[in-house]
XYZ file of C-alpha atoms in Angstrom:
632
model
C -4.913 -15.761 4.896
C -3.320 -18.930 6.445
C -5.892 -18.883 9.197
C -8.793 -18.614 6.652
C -7.426 -21.716 4.910
C -6.921 -23.546 8.152
C -10.349 -22.735 9.287
C -12.278 -23.464 6.161
C -10.240 -26.433 4.743
C -9.382 -28.373 7.949
C -12.532 -30.735 7.911
C -10.710 -33.105 10.258
C -11.111 -35.368 13.305
C -9.654 -35.055 16.997
C -8.144 -36.868 19.826
C -9.861 -37.895 22.984
C -9.293 -36.311 26.360
C -10.231 -37.544 29.800
C -13.761 -36.699 30.567
C -14.209 -34.477 33.495
C -16.977 -32.066 34.563
C -19.284 -33.327 31.782
C -22.699 -31.648 31.647
C -25.655 -31.843 29.312
C -29.089 -30.520 30.216
C -32.030 -33.122 29.992
C -33.368 -31.075 27.015
C -29.965 -31.116 25.242
C -29.503 -34.782 25.959
C -32.810 -35.647 24.267
C -31.636 -33.816 21.101
C -28.412 -35.696 21.206
C -30.069 -38.987 21.609
C -32.552 -38.399 18.791
C -29.623 -37.510 16.547
C -27.782 -40.806 17.334
C -30.995 -42.673 16.726
C -31.738 -41.102 13.367
C -28.110 -41.591 12.164
C -27.817 -45.265 12.973
C -27.942 -45.669 16.775
C -25.501 -45.258 19.578
C -24.072 -48.707 19.230
C -23.042 -47.896 15.551
C -21.412 -44.571 16.746
C -19.386 -46.208 19.497
C -18.162 -49.071 17.221
C -16.144 -46.680 14.982
C -12.498 -46.889 15.973
C -10.852 -45.572 12.824
C -11.940 -43.650 9.644
C -10.816 -42.433 6.393
C -12.537 -39.529 4.285
C -11.667 -38.290 0.940
C -13.325 -35.375 -0.681
C -13.043 -32.782 -3.562
C -12.722 -29.227 -2.326
C -13.717 -26.250 -4.260
C -12.534 -22.808 -2.907
C -10.971 -19.409 -3.944
C -11.137 -20.297 -7.611
C -9.411 -23.664 -7.343
C -10.389 -27.330 -7.290
C -8.376 -29.587 -4.945
C -8.767 -32.506 -2.372
C -8.918 -33.267 1.114
C -8.258 -36.579 3.000
C -8.305 -37.342 6.703
C -7.216 -40.586 8.725
C -8.280 -40.847 12.444
C -7.605 -43.334 15.121
C -9.271 -43.260 18.532
C -8.470 -42.347 21.171
C -6.112 -39.490 20.219
C -4.769 -39.646 16.609
C -5.531 -37.670 13.553
C -3.702 -36.781 10.262
C -5.180 -34.670 7.400
C -3.872 -33.503 4.097
C -5.405 -30.779 1.980
C -4.180 -29.716 -1.637
C -5.787 -26.681 -3.211
C -4.275 -24.809 -6.024
C -0.830 -23.595 -4.874
C -1.515 -24.530 -1.259
C -0.639 -27.857 0.351
C -1.560 -28.229 4.056
C -0.911 -31.124 6.371
C -1.801 -31.405 9.978
C -1.327 -33.993 12.587
C -2.424 -34.850 16.191
C -0.846 -37.451 18.457
C -2.261 -37.259 21.871
C -2.048 -33.769 23.074
C 0.605 -32.562 20.787
C 0.130 -31.358 17.024
C 1.768 -29.991 14.062
C 0.925 -28.287 10.913
C 2.617 -27.495 7.630
C 2.785 -24.047 6.509
C 0.419 -23.934 3.381
C 2.710 -21.731 1.309
C 6.107 -23.179 2.257
C 5.593 -26.745 3.444
C 7.797 -26.092 6.512
C 6.388 -27.987 9.571
C 5.266 -26.033 12.565
C 4.600 -27.460 16.024
C 1.190 -26.263 17.142
C 1.100 -24.460 20.482
C -0.961 -21.843 22.546
C -4.253 -21.010 20.894
C -3.282 -22.682 17.645
C -3.171 -25.990 19.566
C -6.340 -25.136 21.479
C -8.165 -24.398 18.141
C -6.940 -27.625 16.507
C -7.874 -29.765 19.229
C -11.287 -28.159 19.709
C -12.202 -28.392 15.958
C -11.095 -31.905 16.167
C -13.292 -32.546 19.005
C -16.237 -31.196 17.482
C -15.682 -33.122 14.213
C -15.300 -36.386 16.065
C -18.639 -35.621 17.700
C -17.338 -35.989 21.187
C -20.257 -34.366 22.493
C -22.489 -37.285 21.413
C -20.596 -39.675 23.757
C -21.673 -40.591 27.170
C -20.440 -37.903 29.417
C -20.256 -35.392 26.327
C -16.446 -36.004 26.064
C -15.991 -33.784 29.077
C -17.783 -30.841 27.398
C -20.977 -29.002 28.374
C -24.097 -29.020 26.322
C -27.266 -26.858 26.721
C -30.366 -25.903 24.424
C -29.477 -22.306 23.289
C -32.751 -21.646 21.388
C -35.197 -22.710 18.681
C -34.664 -21.378 15.376
C -35.485 -21.748 11.604
C -33.251 -22.518 8.657
C -34.194 -22.854 4.915
C -35.367 -26.312 5.653
C -37.615 -25.749 8.670
C -37.487 -25.466 12.438
C -34.395 -26.414 14.256
C -33.083 -26.748 17.947
C -29.764 -24.973 18.536
C -27.450 -26.493 21.099
C -24.495 -24.446 22.697
C -21.685 -26.888 22.904
C -18.442 -26.016 24.803
C -15.515 -28.432 24.812
C -13.165 -29.153 27.658
C -9.791 -27.651 27.998
C -8.112 -30.309 25.818
C -4.595 -28.791 25.889
C -4.587 -28.276 29.366
C -3.310 -24.698 29.238
C -6.074 -23.119 31.360
C -7.143 -21.041 28.163
C -10.862 -20.561 27.652
C -12.336 -22.495 24.639
C -15.141 -20.995 22.622
C -18.434 -22.686 22.369
C -20.033 -23.503 19.067
C -23.678 -23.558 18.066
C -25.031 -26.859 16.477
C -28.213 -26.828 14.533
C -30.252 -29.882 14.654
C -33.422 -30.474 12.195
C -36.482 -30.979 14.018
C -37.901 -33.004 11.082
C -34.757 -35.258 10.460
C -32.975 -35.087 13.608
C -29.740 -34.582 11.620
C -27.097 -31.942 12.386
C -27.496 -29.392 9.498
C -25.373 -26.275 10.490
C -22.640 -25.245 12.855
C -21.889 -21.700 13.813
C -18.199 -21.144 15.210
C -16.419 -17.858 16.126
C -12.721 -17.436 15.402
C -11.645 -14.144 17.100
C -14.106 -11.660 15.693
C -15.028 -13.775 12.625
C -18.177 -15.859 12.363
C -17.751 -19.256 10.371
C -20.908 -21.069 9.259
C -20.835 -24.741 8.022
C -23.866 -26.300 6.343
C -24.021 -30.170 6.437
C -25.979 -31.389 3.459
C -26.739 -34.578 1.268
C -27.170 -36.948 4.112
C -27.032 -40.586 3.129
C -26.860 -44.078 4.880
C -23.267 -45.407 4.511
C -21.138 -47.743 6.434
C -23.514 -48.285 9.249
C -24.621 -44.767 9.789
C -26.246 -41.639 8.272
C -23.573 -39.136 6.998
C -23.362 -35.837 5.535
C -21.473 -35.908 2.080
C -21.470 -32.275 1.230
C -20.360 -29.360 3.394
C -20.593 -25.565 2.586
C -18.463 -23.318 4.722
C -18.097 -19.547 4.800
C -17.064 -16.560 6.809
C -19.601 -13.821 7.545
C -18.739 -10.606 5.712
C -16.205 -12.246 3.535
C -18.356 -13.832 0.694
C -15.400 -14.765 -1.522
C -13.895 -17.062 1.086
C -16.426 -19.943 0.478
C -15.502 -23.605 0.648
C -17.443 -26.408 -0.826
C -16.474 -30.035 0.072
C -17.926 -33.065 -1.685
C -17.083 -36.517 -0.238
C -16.416 -39.330 -2.572
C -14.932 -41.991 -0.061
C -15.915 -42.514 3.632
C -14.611 -45.610 5.216
C -14.604 -46.763 8.980
C -12.615 -49.183 11.034
C -9.653 -49.539 8.530
C -5.987 -49.897 8.935
C -4.367 -46.566 9.638
C -0.955 -47.701 10.832
C 1.929 -45.827 8.975
C 0.103 -42.458 8.815
C 2.137 -39.448 10.280
C 0.156 -38.575 13.257
C 3.391 -37.437 14.771
C 5.439 -34.582 13.259
C 7.596 -35.635 10.485
C 11.172 -34.604 9.979
C 11.573 -31.392 8.345
C 12.402 -31.503 4.847
C 15.257 -29.526 3.391
C 13.782 -26.327 2.070
C 14.871 -24.408 -1.022
C 16.874 -21.965 0.800
C 20.369 -21.076 -0.258
C 22.719 -18.736 1.933
C 24.821 -16.430 -0.210
C 27.871 -16.054 1.849
C 28.191 -17.483 5.500
C 26.033 -20.546 5.793
C 23.433 -20.085 8.588
C 23.903 -16.266 9.069
C 23.050 -13.283 6.859
C 23.512 -9.719 7.778
C 21.279 -7.148 5.872
C 21.571 -3.497 6.591
C 18.108 -2.075 6.333
C 16.431 1.310 5.534
C 14.482 2.689 8.478
C 12.161 4.852 6.702
C 8.969 6.246 8.087
C 9.550 3.842 11.055
C 9.353 0.903 8.812
C 11.898 -1.660 8.085
C 12.904 -1.756 4.305
C 14.978 -4.333 2.487
C 15.812 -4.775 -1.182
C 14.636 -8.037 -2.897
C 14.898 -9.451 -6.427
C 12.304 -11.463 -7.895
C 12.877 -14.072 -10.706
C 16.260 -12.660 -11.353
C 15.056 -9.044 -11.757
C 16.625 -5.988 -10.352
C 16.174 -5.274 -6.631
C 13.031 -3.878 -5.486
C 11.645 -2.128 -2.441
C 9.999 -4.419 0.092
C 8.682 -3.858 3.628
C 9.775 -6.323 6.252
C 6.524 -7.155 8.198
C 6.018 -9.590 10.956
C 2.342 -8.711 11.024
C 1.854 -10.006 7.290
C 0.562 -13.544 7.281
C 2.184 -14.266 3.698
C 4.397 -12.535 1.462
C 2.550 -9.999 -0.668
C 3.206 -8.487 -4.104
C 1.537 -5.152 -5.161
C -0.999 -6.121 -8.034
C 0.110 -3.272 -10.122
C 3.596 -4.362 -9.894
C 2.775 -7.895 -10.683
C 0.890 -6.879 -13.915
C 3.705 -4.798 -15.055
C 6.141 -7.597 -14.781
C 3.866 -10.152 -16.374
C 3.324 -12.333 -13.403
C 0.400 -14.713 -13.907
C -2.121 -14.817 -11.024
C -4.754 -17.415 -10.028
C -7.516 -17.748 -7.595
C -9.233 -15.186 -5.439
C -9.786 -14.719 -1.689
C -10.732 -11.842 0.687
C -7.827 -11.023 2.968
C -8.173 -9.421 6.400
C -6.104 -6.559 7.101
C -5.835 -3.776 9.858
C -8.932 -1.989 8.562
C -11.297 -4.568 6.991
C -11.072 -7.111 4.156
C -9.669 -6.678 0.603
C -9.431 -8.810 -2.405
C -6.417 -10.891 -3.258
C -5.094 -13.521 -5.778
C -1.908 -15.706 -5.759
C 1.257 -16.272 -7.716
C 4.387 -18.438 -7.640
C 7.801 -16.908 -7.834
C 10.623 -18.933 -9.363
C 12.978 -17.145 -6.869
C 13.181 -14.433 -4.270
C 16.601 -13.165 -3.512
C 17.234 -10.796 -0.511
C 20.850 -9.577 -0.509
C 22.994 -6.495 0.903
C 25.234 -4.397 -1.293
C 27.970 -6.755 -0.332
C 26.130 -9.826 -1.563
C 25.216 -11.203 1.861
C 21.807 -12.643 2.172
C 19.754 -15.550 0.789
C 17.742 -17.009 -2.157
C 14.529 -19.052 -1.843
C 12.848 -21.053 -4.738
C 9.365 -21.555 -5.422
C 7.885 -18.816 -3.310
C 3.963 -18.552 -3.095
C 2.808 -14.940 -2.760
C -0.524 -13.184 -2.434
C -1.170 -10.416 -4.914
C -3.013 -7.323 -3.392
C -3.535 -3.613 -4.324
C -0.810 -2.191 -2.015
C 0.510 0.866 -3.551
C -2.760 2.908 -4.171
C -2.979 3.119 -0.237
C 0.656 3.190 0.743
C 2.698 4.799 -2.095
C 1.490 8.495 -0.876
C 2.262 7.603 2.687
C 5.774 6.236 2.072
C 6.707 8.699 -0.904
C 7.704 5.621 -2.909
C 6.292 2.575 -4.925
C 7.148 -0.929 -3.364
C 6.992 -4.237 -4.916
C 5.553 -5.815 -1.940
C 5.798 -6.992 1.721
C 7.941 -9.919 3.053
C 5.725 -11.705 5.510
C 5.587 -14.603 8.001
C 6.004 -17.493 5.492
C 9.622 -16.124 4.841
C 10.498 -14.428 8.266
C 9.578 -17.681 10.217
C 12.131 -19.608 8.610
C 14.828 -17.833 10.526
C 15.684 -16.521 13.934
C 15.473 -12.734 13.286
C 17.402 -10.225 15.077
C 16.360 -6.534 14.415
C 18.971 -4.041 15.449
C 17.343 -0.789 15.194
C 20.208 1.272 16.597
C 22.473 0.134 13.716
C 19.766 -0.506 10.981
C 20.928 -4.061 10.714
C 18.780 -7.208 10.334
C 20.477 -10.545 11.091
C 18.897 -13.730 9.923
C 20.038 -17.059 11.586
C 19.621 -20.713 10.847
C 17.338 -21.860 13.805
C 19.083 -25.260 13.928
C 22.423 -23.595 14.775
C 21.457 -20.525 16.580
C 22.448 -19.925 20.267
C 21.746 -16.800 22.148
C 24.767 -15.612 24.299
C 23.490 -12.272 25.639
C 22.452 -11.589 29.203
C 18.769 -10.920 28.835
C 16.245 -13.587 29.879
C 14.199 -14.732 26.808
C 10.410 -14.016 26.951
C 7.821 -16.565 25.969
C 6.407 -15.964 22.556
C 2.781 -16.785 22.053
C 1.712 -17.734 18.453
C -2.028 -17.509 17.811
C -1.914 -17.814 13.878
C 1.200 -16.404 12.389
C 2.065 -13.144 14.325
C 4.157 -13.500 17.337
C 3.036 -12.088 20.545
C 4.027 -11.113 24.084
C 2.121 -10.524 27.177
C 2.211 -6.769 28.212
C 0.579 -4.733 31.027
C -0.777 -1.187 31.342
C -0.453 0.570 34.576
C 0.700 -2.624 36.427
C -2.743 -4.355 36.353
C -4.306 -4.520 32.887
C -2.576 -7.466 31.229
C -3.214 -8.585 27.630
C -1.625 -10.342 24.633
C 0.076 -7.841 22.279
C 1.140 -8.682 18.610
C 4.706 -7.683 17.745
C 4.182 -5.820 14.498
C 7.291 -4.819 12.710
C 4.995 -3.592 9.820
C 3.498 -0.860 12.118
C 4.928 2.760 12.780
C 2.804 3.171 15.858
C 3.551 2.885 19.532
C 0.773 0.383 20.753
C -2.608 0.053 18.896
C -4.974 -1.158 21.423
C -7.995 -3.218 20.000
C -11.408 -1.845 20.576
C -12.818 -4.934 22.716
C -9.694 -4.699 25.201
C -9.992 -0.952 25.528
C -13.752 -1.350 26.382
C -13.152 -4.055 28.864
C -10.447 -2.174 30.556
C -12.250 1.248 30.162
C -8.916 2.743 28.870
C -10.421 5.772 27.158
C -11.605 7.179 30.407
C -8.029 7.010 31.799
C -6.108 8.522 28.738
C -6.360 12.121 29.674
C -6.912 14.537 26.648
C -7.066 12.436 23.452
C -6.743 13.209 19.683
C -8.954 11.653 17.153
C -6.995 10.446 14.030
C -7.393 8.403 10.968
C -5.413 5.440 10.223
C -4.946 3.027 7.283
C -4.049 -0.690 7.004
C -4.455 -3.396 4.289
C -8.235 -3.480 3.485
C -9.419 -0.241 4.542
C -9.191 2.917 6.894
C -10.365 3.279 10.479
C -10.358 5.920 13.274
C -8.437 5.786 16.478
C -8.069 8.011 19.632
C -4.595 8.790 20.903
C -3.610 9.479 24.541
C -1.209 8.554 27.276
C -1.515 6.117 30.204
C 0.825 6.151 33.216
C 2.928 3.006 32.424
C 3.433 0.018 30.206
C 5.517 -3.028 30.596
C 6.773 -5.936 28.701
C 8.231 -8.657 31.034
C 10.787 -6.817 33.281
C 10.858 -3.742 30.855
C 8.716 -0.853 31.866
C 8.396 2.824 30.777
C 6.369 5.715 31.766
C 3.782 7.751 29.826
C 3.282 5.465 26.963
C 1.314 6.729 23.984
C -1.722 4.474 23.406
C -3.766 4.367 20.172
C -7.196 3.087 20.846
C -8.791 1.721 17.648
C -12.377 2.275 16.811
C -12.284 -0.448 13.992
C -15.120 -2.768 13.920
C -13.462 -5.213 11.320
C -10.047 -6.553 10.637
C -7.070 -7.078 12.806
C -7.759 -3.953 15.091
C -11.028 -5.180 15.975
C -9.338 -8.545 17.313
C -10.909 -10.191 20.543
C -8.053 -12.548 20.988
C -5.414 -9.922 21.297
C -5.289 -6.730 23.356
C -3.332 -4.808 20.575
C -0.491 -4.406 18.303
C 3.079 -3.205 19.332
C 4.718 -1.233 16.612
C 8.091 0.071 15.786
C 8.012 3.177 18.019
C 8.145 0.723 21.034
C 10.068 -2.082 19.374
C 12.969 0.475 18.410
C 13.632 0.859 21.993
C 15.254 -2.577 21.992
C 17.478 -4.994 19.892
C 14.595 -7.560 19.055
C 15.387 -11.305 18.557
C 12.264 -13.437 17.300
C 12.889 -17.041 17.693
C 9.942 -18.810 16.162
C 11.136 -22.409 16.588
C 11.854 -21.935 20.360
C 8.743 -19.634 20.827
C 11.062 -16.897 22.465
C 11.402 -13.256 22.262
C 14.591 -11.594 23.365
C 14.579 -7.923 24.112
C 17.826 -6.094 24.702
C 17.540 -2.382 25.623
C 19.082 -0.098 23.280
C 19.957 3.532 23.077
C 16.384 4.657 22.923
C 15.098 2.562 25.656
C 14.574 5.423 28.169
C 12.983 7.829 25.596
C 9.698 9.267 26.265
C 7.095 8.232 23.722
C 6.251 10.839 21.126
C 4.157 10.744 18.111
C 4.677 13.901 15.996
C 5.773 17.425 16.870
C 3.901 19.191 14.073
C 0.695 17.329 13.751
C 0.890 17.190 9.880
C 0.954 14.180 7.525
C 2.327 14.934 4.275
C 1.632 12.641 1.347
C 3.282 12.557 -2.232
C 1.876 11.215 -5.400
C 3.332 11.983 -8.871
C 5.845 14.257 -7.412
C 3.191 16.500 -5.804
C 3.227 16.863 -2.000
C -0.042 17.599 -0.262
C -1.189 17.798 3.408
C -2.951 14.579 4.009
C -4.204 15.393 7.343
C -3.747 17.881 10.289
C -4.347 17.084 13.887
C -6.724 19.412 15.701
C -4.880 21.854 18.038
C -1.480 20.839 16.831
C 1.223 23.150 15.548
C 0.197 22.433 12.047
C -3.403 23.565 12.911
C -2.275 26.631 14.680
C -0.155 27.593 11.658
C -3.257 27.452 9.500
C -2.443 24.321 7.383
C -5.464 22.390 6.010
C -5.848 18.970 4.398
C -5.428 19.237 0.665
C -2.858 22.055 0.801
C -0.009 21.595 -1.803
C 3.299 22.024 -0.232
C 5.731 24.017 -2.316
C 8.790 24.503 -0.050
C 9.957 24.115 3.510
C 12.536 26.458 4.985
C 12.646 28.188 1.477
C 13.992 24.681 0.048
C 11.734 23.555 -2.857
C 9.790 20.301 -1.839
C 11.163 18.452 -4.772
C 14.460 18.565 -2.860
C 13.052 16.828 0.163
C 12.683 13.122 0.752
C 10.414 11.562 3.362
C 13.212 10.673 6.043
C 14.286 14.347 6.108
C 10.610 15.556 6.516
C 9.950 12.921 9.200
C 13.103 13.993 10.879
C 11.828 17.632 10.822
C 8.137 17.248 11.646
C 8.037 14.247 13.926
C 11.365 14.409 15.564
C 12.365 18.057 15.413
C 13.386 20.135 18.599
C 10.350 21.440 20.615
C 10.114 25.215 20.047
C 11.907 25.008 16.630
C 10.277 27.351 14.098
C 10.183 27.181 10.261
C 8.169 28.402 7.252
C 5.977 26.247 4.982
C 5.305 27.633 1.399
C 1.777 26.261 0.384
C -0.735 26.607 -2.614
C -4.358 26.567 -1.764
C -7.160 27.395 -4.418
C -4.447 28.679 -6.866
C -3.173 31.070 -4.277
C 0.311 30.706 -2.610
C 1.067 31.725 0.909
C 3.650 31.185 3.520
C 2.780 29.820 6.842
C 4.936 29.729 10.092
C 4.905 26.572 12.271
C 6.437 26.152 15.711
C 7.003 22.628 16.858
C 5.468 21.335 20.109
C 4.743 18.044 21.956
C 1.260 17.112 20.263
C 0.354 14.323 22.658
C 1.385 15.678 26.025
């Protein structure tokens, strides 16, 4: 969700970069020159050295404001306030920073985040209209029509402004054939298409300028932003603006025992990390710890039961598609162990989503919500899977004293990522998703580009679920996978067929889940952009998914078969989706909890036999099941 806010609310300006390899076709150059002529002339455009814009912003059920200060050649500062969100961003040369919109913590921009910020600013400063096109490339893409008539569409590609050698996406700029004005811009951010309409053009401060912008994301109509400018000034004094990153402000974080460190034993349930957290002084509740969650999330039903007031509305992208969200502010969030170690945060902004309707049956318990990036990234986080202990460190005082070489963390948005390789040749960028119980979920675009399906041997087709919806995947094995110097054979690979959501991402190759991460003691250092992997006792284990091929779900005390993999032990035993499970090994199902069932069905010994008592169509029967490796 932070990415949606950043994409749609940052109507900002950008630094200059050395012009190199500039290119504009003659047809495109004529469109640009006509645009400059109709909006005040090339001289007026070139005469602007600084600018200030203030606008009212309407989005997500809130009314707020946006302000921007720019100074050529390479400085910009913006500030947005919208409901509970406060977002600032600065550019000083080729460096940049941004505050987290829910916490206010200052983050240095790097990797794709810096590329995106510089490119967006390059477009908003209209660098493509300068002599030499600001180092970019411009060509006529097509003629088209919009609601006001015929247009000429230019494909505009900015240069590599950050100098990282990463590709920068083109945007498509629509120019009216009648007025000559820029009336629309189409941009792509990963798999999402964003359209911005420029309206209400007026002569002001020596040029014709748009005073109203309408922006939205395709397939997410609730995420619509309207911006109405009330002030636009040029060639003003902008000295004193924080173009460089300000000093970090003290956050409302209190350590409960030892300052700078907290040790929190966690429950490793269904291959997810579970913590207890207290909200607004209430009793401890179950929370997932999820590096793949952009913000901290509360279940909508839980929030309603506890009288939390929500505001606003947004569509939030998940693993499958997009779902509805609103927002609330917590007075306090306390995460503590039984011994009292932990931390307390004040004034926590949280998204409110329907979580339990999808996940309660899978986890056999209700949860209050998910602890996400906005909280996790405040710390250096060490996840010790062998001992089920989470250690949180103060980034200002943390120092790694181990023997492993840190690996570079790549940040594109809010999820940490590492470069990984299949079979020594197919390299991609993989999110580290502690909220996933999978091995590695490969995104459909990467799988197609590398032709992975044809190299996975015999595969199984399965159904998956994430925030926002369901999707199908195919499971098989490849010969090897590596992360930095760490390599293992026969990895289980889950290739997603999702066409929307995180698993359809084009910027990432896939998501790495806990079945791989549990091989290591994992340390995530967000400030230094480092990941430390220390091999643990499961490092050399061969990947396995399940040895029964059966998913059991529980709701209101009733356990049913949710799904059965074809040609699995569960399928051979005769189990069917919808069967009510009454007993396992002769022990009533009410006496079983999910970790015990997972240890038996997923991790039991190959060849082990047991009986399952079920009810189907009001008839009880006993089935015999023999465990085997499902994904060979």
